[in-house]
N, CA, C and O atoms as a MOPAC input file, in Angstrom:
PM7 MOZYME 1SCF
protein

 N    160.18600 1    77.51900 1    28.67900 1
 C    160.15200 1    78.80000 1    28.03600 1
 C    158.67700 1    78.87400 1    27.52200 1
 O    158.03200 1    79.90200 1    27.72800 1
 N    158.18600 1    77.92900 1    26.93100 1
 C    156.88500 1    77.93100 1    26.26900 1
 C    155.71400 1    77.90400 1    27.35400 1
 O    154.84100 1    78.77000 1    27.40700 1
 N    155.78800 1    76.93300 1    28.11500 1
 C    154.69400 1    76.73700 1    29.05400 1
 C    154.64900 1    77.75400 1    30.22900 1
 O    153.59300 1    78.06200 1    30.78200 1
 N    155.80100 1    78.22700 1    30.55700 1
 C    155.91100 1    79.17300 1    31.71600 1
 C    155.96800 1    80.64100 1    31.27400 1
 O    156.17800 1    81.53200 1    32.09700 1
 N    155.77800 1    80.89100 1    29.95700 1
 C    155.73900 1    82.28300 1    29.45800 1
 C    157.02400 1    83.02700 1    29.80500 1
 O    156.97300 1    84.08000 1    30.43900 1
 N    158.19200 1    82.48400 1    29.39100 1
 C    159.41400 1    83.19300 1    29.73600 1
 C    160.10900 1    83.52100 1    28.54600 1
 O    161.16500 1    82.97600 1    28.22500 1
 N    159.51500 1    84.44000 1    27.85600 1
 C    160.05500 1    85.02500 1    26.64100 1
 C    161.41300 1    85.67700 1    26.73200 1
 O    162.19900 1    85.68700 1    25.78400 1
 N    161.65600 1    86.21400 1    27.89600 1
 C    162.93200 1    86.87600 1    28.13600 1
 C    164.14500 1    85.90900 1    28.00600 1
 O    165.29200 1    86.34100 1    27.89900 1
 N    163.84900 1    84.60700 1    28.02100 1
 C    164.97700 1    83.62000 1    27.91900 1
 C    165.36900 1    83.24400 1    26.43100 1
 O    166.33800 1    82.52600 1    26.18300 1
 N    164.56000 1    83.77400 1    25.48000 1
 C    164.73400 1    83.53200 1    24.03500 1
 C    166.05800 1    83.88100 1    23.62800 1
 O    166.67100 1    83.01400 1    23.00500 1
 N    166.64200 1    85.00100 1    23.85600 1
 C    168.00200 1    85.32800 1    23.32600 1
 C    169.08100 1    84.43300 1    23.72100 1
 O    169.98800 1    84.16300 1    22.93400 1
 N    169.02100 1    83.90300 1    25.04600 1
 C    169.96400 1    82.94600 1    25.51600 1
 C    169.83700 1    81.67000 1    24.70400 1
 O    170.83200 1    81.07200 1    24.29500 1
 N    168.59400 1    81.26500 1    24.47600 1
 C    168.37100 1    80.00800 1    23.79200 1
 C    168.86600 1    80.13600 1    22.30200 1
 O    169.48000 1    79.21500 1    21.76400 1
 N    168.60400 1    81.19500 1    21.72400 1
 C    169.14900 1    81.43700 1    20.34000 1
 C    170.69800 1    81.40600 1    20.22200 1
 O    171.30200 1    80.88500 1    19.28400 1
 N    171.25500 1    82.01400 1    21.26300 1
 C    172.75300 1    81.91800 1    21.30600 1
 C    173.21100 1    80.51400 1    21.34500 1
 O    174.13000 1    80.13300 1    20.61900 1
 N    172.57900 1    79.70900 1    22.19700 1
 C    172.92900 1    78.32300 1    22.40800 1
 C    172.73400 1    77.46600 1    21.13200 1
 O    173.45900 1    76.49900 1    20.89400 1
 N    171.73800 1    77.85600 1    20.33400 1
 C    171.45000 1    77.12400 1    19.10800 1
 C    172.51600 1    77.58400 1    18.04200 1
 O    172.93700 1    76.78300 1    17.20800 1
 N    172.91000 1    78.79200 1    18.08400 1
 C    173.96300 1    79.25300 1    17.14200 1
 C    175.39900 1    78.57800 1    17.47200 1
 O    176.23700 1    78.42500 1    16.58300 1
 N    175.60000 1    78.22300 1    18.68600 1
 C    176.89600 1    77.62900 1    19.09100 1
 C    176.83900 1    76.13400 1    18.59100 1
 O    177.91700 1    75.59100 1    18.34600 1
 N    175.78500 1    75.49400 1    18.43800 1
 C    175.71700 1    74.06500 1    18.07800 1
 C    176.01300 1    73.88100 1    16.56900 1
 O    175.92700 1    74.80500 1    15.76000 1
 N    176.36400 1    72.62700 1    16.25900 1
 C    176.70300 1    72.40200 1    14.88800 1
 C    175.56500 1    71.78500 1    14.07400 1
 O    175.80600 1    71.31900 1    12.96000 1
 N    174.46600 1    71.76800 1    14.53700 1
 C    173.28400 1    71.18900 1    13.81000 1
 C    172.58800 1    72.15300 1    12.91200 1
 O    172.12000 1    73.19500 1    13.37300 1
 N    172.49400 1    71.83000 1    11.56700 1
 C    171.91000 1    72.82700 1    10.58700 1
 C    170.45700 1    73.08800 1    10.85800 1
 O    170.04800 1    74.24600 1    10.76800 1
 N    169.65300 1    72.12500 1    11.17700 1
 C    168.13800 1    72.32200 1    11.12100 1
 C    167.82500 1    73.41100 1    12.28100 1
 O    167.05400 1    74.33300 1    12.01800 1
 N    168.37000 1    73.31800 1    13.45900 1
 C    168.03600 1    74.31800 1    14.46400 1
 C    168.52000 1    75.72000 1    14.04900 1
 O    167.88600 1    76.72200 1    14.38000 1
 N    169.74700 1    75.78500 1    13.25900 1
 C    170.16200 1    77.16000 1    12.76400 1
 C    169.10600 1    77.73100 1    11.88000 1
 O    168.86700 1    78.93800 1    11.91500 1
 N    168.45300 1    76.90500 1    11.07400 1
 C    167.43200 1    77.55000 1    10.19400 1
 C    166.27900 1    78.07600 1    10.96300 1
 O    165.76700 1    79.16600 1    10.70800 1
 N    165.84900 1    77.22900 1    11.97700 1
 C    164.66400 1    77.68400 1    12.84300 1
 C    165.11800 1    78.96700 1    13.54300 1
 O    164.35800 1    79.93500 1    13.58900 1
 N    166.38200 1    79.00000 1    14.10900 1
 C    166.77600 1    80.19600 1    14.85700 1
 C    166.92100 1    81.44000 1    13.90900 1
 O    166.69800 1    82.57500 1    14.32900 1
 N    167.28400 1    81.20000 1    12.68600 1
 C    167.29700 1    82.28500 1    11.77600 1
 C    165.92300 1    82.89200 1    11.50500 1
 O    165.76700 1    84.11200 1    11.44900 1
 N    164.94700 1    82.03100 1    11.34000 1
 C    163.57300 1    82.45400 1    11.20800 1
 C    163.09100 1    83.24400 1    12.40200 1
 O    162.48900 1    84.30500 1    12.23900 1
 N    163.33900 1    82.75700 1    13.58100 1
 C    162.94600 1    83.44200 1    14.82700 1
 C    163.65300 1    84.75700 1    14.91800 1
 O    163.05200 1    85.76100 1    15.30200 1
 N    164.93200 1    84.77600 1    14.57000 1
 C    165.67700 1    86.05100 1    14.60500 1
 C    165.03700 1    87.13600 1    13.72100 1
 O    165.05900 1    88.30400 1    14.10900 1
 N    164.50700 1    86.82300 1    12.62800 1
 C    163.92700 1    87.76300 1    11.73400 1
 C    162.75900 1    88.59300 1    12.42600 1
 O    162.53600 1    89.78100 1    12.19400 1
 N    162.06700 1    87.81200 1    13.28600 1
 C    160.85000 1    88.35800 1    13.98100 1
 C    160.88500 1    88.29000 1    15.42200 1
 O    159.89100 1    87.97700 1    16.07700 1
 N    162.04300 1    88.58600 1    15.95300 1
 C    162.43500 1    88.34200 1    17.38400 1
 C    161.43300 1    89.04300 1    18.26100 1
 O    160.95200 1    88.42000 1    19.20800 1
 N    161.08500 1    90.26200 1    18.03100 1
 C    160.21000 1    90.97500 1    18.98400 1
 C    158.87400 1    90.38100 1    19.11200 1
 O    158.31300 1    90.29200 1    20.20400 1
 N    158.33500 1    89.95500 1    17.96200 1
 C    156.99300 1    89.27100 1    17.95300 1
 C    157.04500 1    88.00800 1    18.64300 1
 O    156.10000 1    87.68200 1    19.36200 1
 N    158.10600 1    87.22200 1    18.49300 1
 C    158.18200 1    85.92700 1    19.19400 1
 C    158.27400 1    86.13100 1    20.67200 1
 O    157.61500 1    85.40600 1    21.41600 1
 N    159.07800 1    87.10600 1    21.16400 1
 C    159.20600 1    87.36200 1    22.53700 1
 C    157.92800 1    87.84100 1    23.17300 1
 O    157.57700 1    87.47400 1    24.29400 1
 N    157.19800 1    88.73000 1    22.36800 1
 C    155.89500 1    89.13400 1    22.88300 1
 C    154.89600 1    87.91600 1    22.94600 1
 O    154.13100 1    87.82100 1    23.90500 1
 N    154.89600 1    87.01400 1    21.96700 1
 C    154.01700 1    85.82900 1    22.05300 1
 C    154.40300 1    84.90600 1    23.21500 1
 O    153.54200 1    84.30600 1    23.85900 1
 N    155.66400 1    84.80900 1    23.46100 1
 C    156.04200 1    84.00600 1    24.62800 1
 C    155.78500 1    84.61000 1    25.99800 1
 O    155.76100 1    83.91800 1    27.01600 1
 N    155.60100 1    85.87700 1    25.99100 1
 C    155.54500 1    86.57500 1    27.25300 1
 C    154.07600 1    87.02700 1    27.59300 1
 O    153.64400 1    86.89900 1    28.73800 1
 N    153.34100 1    87.54200 1    26.60600 1
 C    152.00800 1    88.05400 1    26.88200 1
 C    150.99200 1    86.88300 1    26.99000 1
 O    151.09600 1    85.87400 1    26.29100 1
 N    150.03700 1    87.06400 1    27.87300 1
 C    148.94000 1    86.08000 1    28.06900 1
 C    147.93800 1    85.98100 1    26.97300 1
 O    147.12300 1    85.05900 1    27.00500 1
 N    147.92700 1    86.82700 1    26.03400 1
 C    146.87800 1    86.73800 1    24.89800 1
 C    147.19000 1    85.52900 1    24.02800 1
 O    148.32300 1    85.05400 1    23.95100 1
 N    146.15200 1    85.06200 1    23.38900 1
 C    146.23400 1    83.98700 1    22.44900 1
 C    145.25600 1    84.06100 1    21.28700 1
 O    144.12300 1    84.51700 1    21.43700 1
 N    145.71500 1    83.60400 1    20.12800 1
 C    144.74200 1    83.59200 1    19.03900 1
 C    144.28100 1    82.21800 1    18.73200 1
 O    143.83200 1    81.96000 1    17.61500 1
 N    144.36900 1    81.32100 1    19.66500 1
 C    144.09600 1    79.89700 1    19.51700 1
 C    142.59000 1    79.71100 1    19.06000 1
 O    142.33800 1    78.84000 1    18.22700 1
 N    141.65100 1    80.45100 1    19.54600 1
 C    140.30500 1    80.22000 1    19.24800 1
 C    140.11900 1    80.61200 1    17.74500 1
 O    139.52100 1    79.83900 1    16.99700 1
 N    140.59900 1    81.74900 1    17.30800 1
 C    140.52300 1    82.16800 1    15.94600 1
 C    141.18400 1    81.14000 1    14.98200 1
 O    140.65700 1    80.84300 1    13.91100 1
 N    142.32800 1    80.62600 1    15.39700 1
 C    143.08000 1    79.68000 1    14.55600 1
 C    142.29700 1    78.31500 1    14.45900 1
 O    142.35400 1    77.60300 1    13.45600 1
 N    141.57300 1    78.01200 1    15.56400 1
 C    140.72800 1    76.86900 1    15.46500 1
 C    139.55300 1    76.97000 1    14.50900 1
 O    139.22600 1    75.98400 1    13.84900 1
 N    138.89900 1    78.13600 1    14.40700 1
 C    137.94600 1    78.37100 1    13.46900 1
 C    138.42100 1    78.38800 1    12.03800 1
 O    137.76400 1    77.84700 1    11.14800 1
 N    139.43600 1    78.94100 1    11.84000 1
 C    140.10700 1    79.00900 1    10.54000 1
 C    140.49600 1    77.56400 1    10.09000 1
 O    140.28600 1    77.18200 1     8.93900 1
 N    141.01800 1    76.85500 1    10.95400 1
 C    141.31300 1    75.37200 1    10.66500 1
 C    140.12800 1    74.58800 1    10.33100 1
 O    140.17700 1    73.69200 1     9.48800 1
 N    139.01700 1    74.91000 1    10.99300 1
 C    137.76700 1    74.11300 1    10.74900 1
 C    137.19300 1    74.48000 1     9.38000 1
 O    136.76800 1    73.61400 1     8.61500 1
 N    137.19000 1    75.85200 1     9.07600 1
 C    136.77400 1    76.18800 1     7.68800 1
 C    137.55000 1    75.67800 1     6.53700 1
 O    137.03700 1    75.35600 1     5.46500 1
 N    138.92600 1    75.61500 1     6.83500 1
 C    139.72600 1    74.96100 1     5.75700 1
 C    139.45700 1    73.54000 1     5.56400 1
 O    139.52600 1    73.00300 1     4.45800 1
 N    139.12200 1    72.87400 1     6.74600 1
 C    138.84000 1    71.49500 1     6.58100 1
 C    137.49000 1    71.18400 1     5.81000 1
 O    137.36600 1    70.22200 1     5.05100 1
 N    136.52100 1    72.07800 1     6.08100 1
 C    135.25100 1    71.95300 1     5.24500 1
 C    135.59400 1    72.29900 1     3.84300 1
 O    135.06300 1    71.63200 1     2.95500 1
 N    136.38200 1    73.21900 1     3.54000 1
 C    136.73200 1    73.56800 1     2.10800 1
 C    137.36600 1    72.37200 1     1.40800 1
 O    137.02900 1    72.04100 1     0.27100 1
 N    138.28300 1    71.74000 1     2.11200 1
 C    138.97800 1    70.57200 1     1.52300 1
 C    138.14300 1    69.42800 1     1.29400 1
 O    138.33800 1    68.71200 1     0.31100 1
 N    137.15500 1    69.17900 1     2.18600 1
 C    136.28600 1    68.10200 1     2.05500 1
 C    135.32200 1    68.22100 1     0.82100 1
 O    134.86200 1    67.24400 1     0.23000 1
 N    135.06500 1    69.55600 1     0.49500 1
 C    134.04200 1    69.83300 1    -0.60900 1
 C    134.70400 1    70.10600 1    -1.87200 1
 O    134.01900 1    70.29100 1    -2.87800 1
 N    136.05200 1    70.15300 1    -1.91500 1
 C    136.78700 1    70.55700 1    -3.20800 1
 C    136.40200 1    69.76500 1    -4.37100 1
 O    136.56100 1    68.54400 1    -4.35700 1
 N    135.90700 1    70.37200 1    -5.37700 1
 C    135.48700 1    69.65700 1    -6.62200 1
 C    134.21700 1    68.94300 1    -6.49600 1
 O    133.86900 1    68.22000 1    -7.42900 1
 N    133.47800 1    69.05900 1    -5.44800 1
 C    132.17900 1    68.39100 1    -5.31600 1
 C    131.05100 1    69.29400 1    -5.26600 1
 O    129.96800 1    68.90200 1    -5.70000 1
 N    131.17800 1    70.46700 1    -4.78300 1
 C    130.08900 1    71.35900 1    -4.61100 1
 C    130.55800 1    72.83300 1    -4.76900 1
 O    131.76700 1    73.06400 1    -4.77800 1
 N    129.69400 1    73.79500 1    -4.88900 1
 C    130.03800 1    75.08500 1    -5.17300 1
 C    130.05900 1    75.95500 1    -3.88100 1
 O    129.86200 1    75.42000 1    -2.79000 1
 N    130.29000 1    77.25700 1    -3.98900 1
 C    130.43000 1    78.15200 1    -2.97800 1
 C    129.04700 1    78.18200 1    -2.16400 1
 O    129.08200 1    78.27800 1    -0.93700 1
 N    127.98200 1    78.11100 1    -2.77000 1
 C    126.66600 1    78.17300 1    -2.11700 1
 C    126.50100 1    77.04100 1    -0.97600 1
 O    126.02500 1    77.31400 1     0.12600 1
 N    126.89900 1    75.85700 1    -1.30200 1
 C    126.84800 1    74.83400 1    -0.21000 1
 C    127.93800 1    75.06800 1     0.84500 1
 O    127.71000 1    74.87400 1     2.03900 1
 N    129.06600 1    75.46900 1     0.40800 1
 C    130.14400 1    75.75500 1     1.45600 1
 C    129.64800 1    76.89600 1     2.41800 1
 O    129.86200 1    76.83200 1     3.62900 1
 N    129.00700 1    77.89400 1     1.86000 1
 C    128.47400 1    79.03200 1     2.69100 1
 C    127.39400 1    78.45300 1     3.65900 1
 O    127.40700 1    78.79500 1     4.84200 1
 N    126.51300 1    77.63000 1     3.20600 1
 C    125.50400 1    77.10200 1     4.02600 1
 C    126.04500 1    76.22600 1     5.16500 1
 O    125.55700 1    76.29000 1     6.29400 1
 N    127.06200 1    75.40400 1     4.85100 1
 C    127.77400 1    74.55200 1     5.92400 1
 C    128.35500 1    75.44000 1     7.00200 1
 O    128.24700 1    75.15900 1     8.19500 1
 N    129.00500 1    76.57500 1     6.52800 1
 C    129.67400 1    77.43000 1     7.51400 1
 C    128.67000 1    78.18000 1     8.37000 1
 O    128.79300 1    78.24100 1     9.59400 1
 N    127.67500 1    78.74900 1     7.70700 1
 C    126.73300 1    79.56500 1     8.51500 1
 C    125.70000 1    78.75000 1     9.36300 1
 O    125.22800 1    79.25300 1    10.38200 1
 N    125.35500 1    77.53200 1     8.96200 1
 C    124.46500 1    76.72700 1     9.71400 1
 C    125.13000 1    75.69300 1    10.65600 1
 O    124.45100 1    74.87900 1    11.28100 1
 N    126.45500 1    75.75200 1    10.73500 1
 C    127.13300 1    74.79200 1    11.58400 1
 C    126.72800 1    75.03300 1    13.02600 1
 O    126.40000 1    76.15800 1    13.40300 1
 N    126.75100 1    73.90500 1    13.89300 1
 C    126.45900 1    74.13500 1    15.22800 1
 C    127.59300 1    74.83200 1    16.04200 1
 O    127.43300 1    75.08100 1    17.23700 1

């Protein structure tokens, strides 16, 4: 379903999870149910926010490395002057 972009199969998968007796998948399925349309769109459409998420992750990593050691000025320089 994930690798082949088959979001239309999500409702059947959710029904199968609800039939099982395991509590952890029930919690996951409940979260997916709250935003079902967005999840189906993400599993179906070819667009991706992976590049943006990579940049956000990189900036957060820089911020964590510098926490308590330097101010905003150095963080800004590291972000703007990075290769």
